[in-house]
Tab-separated table of C-alpha atoms in Angstrom:
chain	number	residue	atom	x	y	z
A	449	UNK	CA	0.075	0.009	0.065
A	450	UNK	CA	1.384	3.585	-0.988
A	451	UNK	CA	2.187	5.868	1.789
A	452	UNK	CA	0.979	9.302	2.356
A	453	UNK	CA	3.365	12.298	2.513
A	454	UNK	CA	3.018	11.953	6.212
A	455	UNK	CA	4.371	8.423	6.178
A	456	UNK	CA	0.869	6.839	6.651
A	457	UNK	CA	0.115	3.549	4.603
A	458	UNK	CA	-3.395	3.368	2.856
A	459	UNK	CA	-4.441	0.780	5.379
A	460	UNK	CA	-3.579	2.934	8.192
A	461	UNK	CA	-5.651	5.626	6.799
A	462	UNK	CA	-8.682	3.407	6.023
A	463	UNK	CA	-8.634	1.829	9.526
A	464	UNK	CA	-8.542	5.396	11.131
A	465	UNK	CA	-11.691	6.327	9.225
A	466	UNK	CA	-13.555	3.143	10.047
A	467	UNK	CA	-12.596	3.660	13.699
A	468	UNK	CA	-14.216	7.158	13.996
A	469	UNK	CA	-17.517	5.054	14.041
A	470	UNK	CA	-18.742	4.069	17.528
A	471	UNK	CA	-21.814	2.241	18.807
A	472	UNK	CA	-23.339	5.879	19.356
A	473	UNK	CA	-21.666	7.617	16.367
A	474	UNK	CA	-23.079	5.796	13.587
A	475	UNK	CA	-23.446	8.472	10.859
A	476	UNK	CA	-21.130	11.174	10.399
A	477	UNK	CA	-20.156	14.053	7.770
A	478	UNK	CA	-17.045	13.511	5.722
A	479	UNK	CA	-15.397	16.578	7.274
A	480	UNK	CA	-16.309	15.140	10.757
A	481	UNK	CA	-14.729	11.793	9.696
A	482	UNK	CA	-11.610	13.524	8.362
A	483	UNK	CA	-11.302	15.694	11.614
A	484	UNK	CA	-11.690	12.564	13.929
A	485	UNK	CA	-9.148	10.531	11.706
A	486	UNK	CA	-6.645	13.327	11.676
A	487	UNK	CA	-6.744	13.565	7.994
A	488	UNK	CA	-6.572	16.432	5.501
A	489	UNK	CA	-10.042	17.317	4.039
A	490	UNK	CA	-9.038	16.427	0.619
A	491	UNK	CA	-7.697	12.856	1.670
A	492	UNK	CA	-10.628	12.260	3.811
A	493	UNK	CA	-12.968	13.076	0.885
A	494	UNK	CA	-10.942	10.797	-1.516
A	495	UNK	CA	-10.851	7.955	0.820
A	496	UNK	CA	-14.468	8.122	2.015
A	497	UNK	CA	-15.487	8.157	-1.660
A	498	UNK	CA	-13.351	5.050	-2.500
A	499	UNK	CA	-14.898	3.058	0.671
A	500	UNK	CA	-18.213	4.202	-0.405
A	501	UNK	CA	-17.483	2.955	-4.011
A	502	UNK	CA	-16.501	-0.202	-2.641
A	503	UNK	CA	-19.629	-0.676	-0.652
A	504	UNK	CA	-17.735	-0.561	2.782
A	505	UNK	CA	-19.439	2.739	3.629
A	506	UNK	CA	-22.560	4.277	2.440
A	507	UNK	CA	-24.250	7.530	2.161
A	508	UNK	CA	-28.011	8.072	3.593
A	509	UNK	CA	-30.446	10.439	2.436
A	510	UNK	CA	-28.867	13.354	4.287
A	511	UNK	CA	-25.437	12.737	2.941
A	512	UNK	CA	-24.059	11.380	5.968
A	513	UNK	CA	-21.740	8.423	5.870
A	514	UNK	CA	-22.501	5.171	7.542
A	515	UNK	CA	-20.955	1.844	7.698
A	516	UNK	CA	-21.824	-0.149	4.559
A	517	UNK	CA	-23.665	-3.555	4.436
A	518	UNK	CA	-20.899	-5.063	2.320
A	519	UNK	CA	-18.343	-4.419	5.327
A	520	UNK	CA	-20.721	-6.181	7.565
A	521	UNK	CA	-21.005	-8.976	5.088
A	522	UNK	CA	-17.341	-9.443	4.765
A	523	UNK	CA	-16.696	-9.323	8.485
A	524	UNK	CA	-19.276	-12.080	9.515
A	525	UNK	CA	-17.801	-14.624	6.812
A	526	UNK	CA	-16.041	-17.382	8.725
A	527	UNK	CA	-15.929	-15.025	11.961
A	528	UNK	CA	-14.783	-16.889	14.974
A	529	UNK	CA	-16.797	-14.203	16.927
A	530	UNK	CA	-20.023	-15.136	14.805
A	531	UNK	CA	-19.503	-18.732	15.556
A	532	UNK	CA	-19.107	-18.147	19.208
A	533	UNK	CA	-22.051	-15.785	19.356
A	534	UNK	CA	-24.382	-18.244	17.633
A	535	UNK	CA	-23.251	-20.950	19.986
A	536	UNK	CA	-23.866	-19.001	23.095
A	537	UNK	CA	-27.171	-17.295	22.018
A	538	UNK	CA	-29.715	-19.877	22.858
A	539	UNK	CA	-28.232	-20.325	26.371
A	540	UNK	CA	-27.917	-16.580	27.056
A	541	UNK	CA	-31.647	-16.287	26.015
A	542	UNK	CA	-32.286	-18.927	28.700
A	543	UNK	CA	-30.350	-16.662	31.437
A	544	UNK	CA	-31.935	-13.603	30.253
A	545	UNK	CA	-35.549	-15.206	30.485
A	546	UNK	CA	-34.678	-16.752	34.052
A	547	UNK	CA	-32.732	-13.628	35.585
A	548	UNK	CA	-34.673	-10.972	33.866
A	549	UNK	CA	-31.638	-8.634	33.558
A	550	UNK	CA	-28.978	-7.664	30.922
A	551	UNK	CA	-27.142	-10.780	29.665
A	552	UNK	CA	-23.956	-10.281	27.828
A	553	UNK	CA	-21.079	-12.044	25.730
A	554	UNK	CA	-17.577	-10.523	25.653
A	555	UNK	CA	-14.231	-11.550	24.320
A	556	UNK	CA	-10.914	-10.014	24.804
A	557	UNK	CA	-9.851	-7.579	22.119
A	558	UNK	CA	-6.719	-5.122	22.155
A	559	UNK	CA	-6.639	-5.307	26.082
A	560	UNK	CA	-10.354	-4.547	26.278
A	561	UNK	CA	-13.522	-6.127	26.733
A	562	UNK	CA	-15.502	-6.313	23.677
A	563	UNK	CA	-19.145	-7.165	23.741
A	564	UNK	CA	-20.342	-9.393	20.990
A	565	UNK	CA	-24.186	-9.582	22.279
A	566	UNK	CA	-26.513	-8.315	24.866
A	567	UNK	CA	-29.888	-9.306	25.727
A	568	UNK	CA	-32.274	-7.166	27.724
A	569	UNK	CA	-35.668	-7.255	29.124
A	570	UNK	CA	-37.714	-4.044	29.143
A	571	UNK	CA	-37.490	-3.622	32.901
A	572	UNK	CA	-33.810	-4.497	33.109
A	573	UNK	CA	-31.785	-2.192	35.287
A	574	UNK	CA	-28.862	0.363	34.244
A	575	UNK	CA	-26.237	-0.740	31.990
A	576	UNK	CA	-23.724	1.054	29.914
A	577	UNK	CA	-22.659	-1.703	27.681
A	578	UNK	CA	-23.670	-1.861	24.039
A	579	UNK	CA	-23.174	-4.505	21.325
A	580	UNK	CA	-19.823	-3.843	19.707
A	581	UNK	CA	-18.900	-1.479	22.712
A	582	UNK	CA	-15.891	-1.909	24.894
A	583	UNK	CA	-15.112	-1.604	28.478
A	584	UNK	CA	-11.739	-1.751	30.385
A	585	UNK	CA	-10.726	-5.054	31.532
A	586	UNK	CA	-9.853	-3.910	35.005
A	587	UNK	CA	-13.315	-2.410	35.664
A	588	UNK	CA	-16.111	-4.772	34.122
A	589	UNK	CA	-16.982	-8.298	35.534
A	590	UNK	CA	-16.625	-9.808	31.955
A	591	UNK	CA	-13.227	-7.915	31.636
A	592	UNK	CA	-11.828	-9.168	34.977
A	593	UNK	CA	-12.736	-12.699	33.926
A	594	UNK	CA	-10.928	-12.435	30.602
A	595	UNK	CA	-7.953	-10.698	32.350
A	596	UNK	CA	-7.690	-13.233	34.921
A	597	UNK	CA	-7.486	-16.183	32.547
A	598	UNK	CA	-5.515	-14.319	29.991
A	599	UNK	CA	-1.712	-15.265	29.298
A	600	UNK	CA	0.596	-14.006	32.025
A	601	UNK	CA	2.367	-11.584	29.793
A	602	UNK	CA	-0.867	-9.900	28.801
A	603	UNK	CA	-2.004	-9.826	32.380
A	604	UNK	CA	1.503	-8.051	33.183
A	605	UNK	CA	1.015	-5.408	30.542
A	606	UNK	CA	-2.393	-4.308	31.765
A	607	UNK	CA	-1.226	-4.179	35.204
A	608	UNK	CA	1.840	-2.143	34.241
A	609	UNK	CA	-0.392	0.579	32.561
A	610	UNK	CA	-2.284	3.283	34.376
A	611	UNK	CA	-5.496	1.806	35.701
A	612	UNK	CA	-7.976	4.395	35.379
A	613	UNK	CA	-11.093	4.288	37.775
A	614	UNK	CA	-14.680	4.256	36.167
A	615	UNK	CA	-16.196	4.753	39.480
A	616	UNK	CA	-14.804	5.189	43.036
A	617	UNK	CA	-15.430	1.141	43.419
A	618	UNK	CA	-13.193	0.374	40.295
A	619	UNK	CA	-9.858	-1.508	41.574
A	620	UNK	CA	-6.897	0.621	40.278
A	621	UNK	CA	-4.166	-0.621	42.700
A	622	UNK	CA	-2.129	-3.346	40.868
A	623	UNK	CA	-1.447	-5.230	43.968
A	624	UNK	CA	-5.106	-5.374	44.858
A	625	UNK	CA	-6.109	-6.080	41.359
A	626	UNK	CA	-3.600	-9.154	41.435
A	627	UNK	CA	-5.284	-10.459	44.485
A	628	UNK	CA	-8.738	-9.966	42.820
A	629	UNK	CA	-7.621	-11.901	39.548
A	630	UNK	CA	-6.236	-14.728	41.582
A	631	UNK	CA	-9.418	-14.995	43.461
A	632	UNK	CA	-11.492	-15.079	40.387
A	633	UNK	CA	-9.342	-17.946	38.909
A	634	UNK	CA	-9.623	-19.892	41.932
A	635	UNK	CA	-13.433	-19.415	42.087
A	636	UNK	CA	-14.230	-19.376	38.323
A	637	UNK	CA	-16.443	-16.175	38.763
A	638	UNK	CA	-16.238	-12.481	38.991
A	639	UNK	CA	-18.479	-10.186	41.053
A	640	UNK	CA	-17.923	-6.394	40.523
A	641	UNK	CA	-20.264	-4.237	42.673
A	642	UNK	CA	-20.375	-0.681	41.441
A	643	UNK	CA	-17.048	-1.045	39.487
A	644	UNK	CA	-18.566	0.424	36.117
A	645	UNK	CA	-21.965	2.003	37.212
A	646	UNK	CA	-22.592	2.997	40.970
A	647	UNK	CA	-25.922	1.390	40.835
A	648	UNK	CA	-25.054	-1.930	39.209
A	649	UNK	CA	-23.189	-5.246	40.000
A	650	UNK	CA	-21.781	-7.176	37.107
A	651	UNK	CA	-21.334	-11.074	37.503
A	652	UNK	CA	-19.337	-13.027	35.078
A	653	UNK	CA	-18.029	-16.384	34.479
A	654	UNK	CA	-15.530	-17.902	31.875
A	655	UNK	CA	-16.413	-19.607	28.738
A	656	UNK	CA	-13.942	-22.220	27.045
A	657	UNK	CA	-13.379	-23.336	23.368
A	658	UNK	CA	-12.864	-26.970	22.522
A	659	UNK	CA	-9.247	-26.834	23.806
A	660	UNK	CA	-10.312	-25.652	27.246
A	661	UNK	CA	-8.890	-22.120	26.791
A	662	UNK	CA	-11.043	-19.292	28.216
A	663	UNK	CA	-12.073	-17.328	25.105
A	664	UNK	CA	-15.059	-15.437	26.272
A	665	UNK	CA	-16.915	-14.254	29.437
A	666	UNK	CA	-20.664	-14.518	29.885
A	667	UNK	CA	-22.130	-11.867	32.246
A	668	UNK	CA	-25.337	-10.481	33.856
A	669	UNK	CA	-25.563	-6.958	35.085
A	670	UNK	CA	-27.796	-6.757	38.380
A	671	UNK	CA	-29.112	-4.045	40.465
A	672	UNK	CA	-26.273	-3.077	43.001
A	673	UNK	CA	-27.746	-4.775	46.068
A	674	UNK	CA	-29.172	-7.862	44.391
A	675	UNK	CA	-28.511	-11.578	45.522
A	676	UNK	CA	-25.831	-12.807	42.773
A	677	UNK	CA	-25.978	-16.548	43.604
A	678	UNK	CA	-28.793	-17.390	41.235
A	679	UNK	CA	-27.456	-15.488	38.203
A	680	UNK	CA	-23.982	-17.144	38.714
A	681	UNK	CA	-25.675	-20.455	38.754
A	682	UNK	CA	-27.403	-19.710	35.546
A	683	UNK	CA	-24.203	-18.393	33.962
A	684	UNK	CA	-22.145	-21.407	34.780
A	685	UNK	CA	-25.075	-23.539	33.331
A	686	UNK	CA	-25.045	-21.448	30.093
A	687	UNK	CA	-21.301	-21.674	29.916
A	688	UNK	CA	-21.231	-25.283	30.214
A	689	UNK	CA	-23.788	-25.688	27.480
A	690	UNK	CA	-22.101	-23.302	25.257
A	691	UNK	CA	-18.633	-25.106	25.896
A	692	UNK	CA	-20.282	-28.376	24.885
A	693	UNK	CA	-21.539	-26.880	21.559
A	694	UNK	CA	-18.258	-25.534	20.748
A	695	UNK	CA	-16.809	-29.065	21.369
A	696	UNK	CA	-15.144	-28.826	24.965
A	697	UNK	CA	-15.524	-31.653	27.130
A	698	UNK	CA	-14.660	-31.325	30.753
């Protein structure tokens, strides 16, 4: 790929443009895309037009730019994340029906918890998570499970970085977080009261692939003072059923 005068490759610029879209920012003007991607106006217009022509982006009736259907189509072909979501979804639906609170599936991606699915009832409590949204691994119950079972070098890299508090309850001391992660590995679950939202408690369990490697976390977001044991029982049951669907035998 040819480089720009600044030394950025075409791939770098394409990725920066795509990364300007978020779960809450789904439509933008080309000028806003260029500004957020740090690109000159002329470069932004040219690259956006190329991506629109390829079907990776599209223009709506107001001339705003959105993610194109072709990008979604390509991203879901032979996707490991899609296979995981399809295996987990029936059992997540059972959890959500029984617990009646937000039920979520997350994987570790670039040192963050990336949420592949979220099921909610109309009367579910507060929750900041969105599908395709991210949370810090040290703050969310799903992230803590993923971090606890991650390779040692990844864990140490996260612990060596500044741990930014999301709420006053978020654990940001590396020594305390190491103890928390060791307990999660020992007990096979994470309980995070108020770590992301002061009024909520996240509970999460690990989910393994056919090799026994933890590849995801199943979680439920409960009201802050709610009893957690029933939700954990349902999550463990759903994790075991999903693991069997993926080919893992304990």
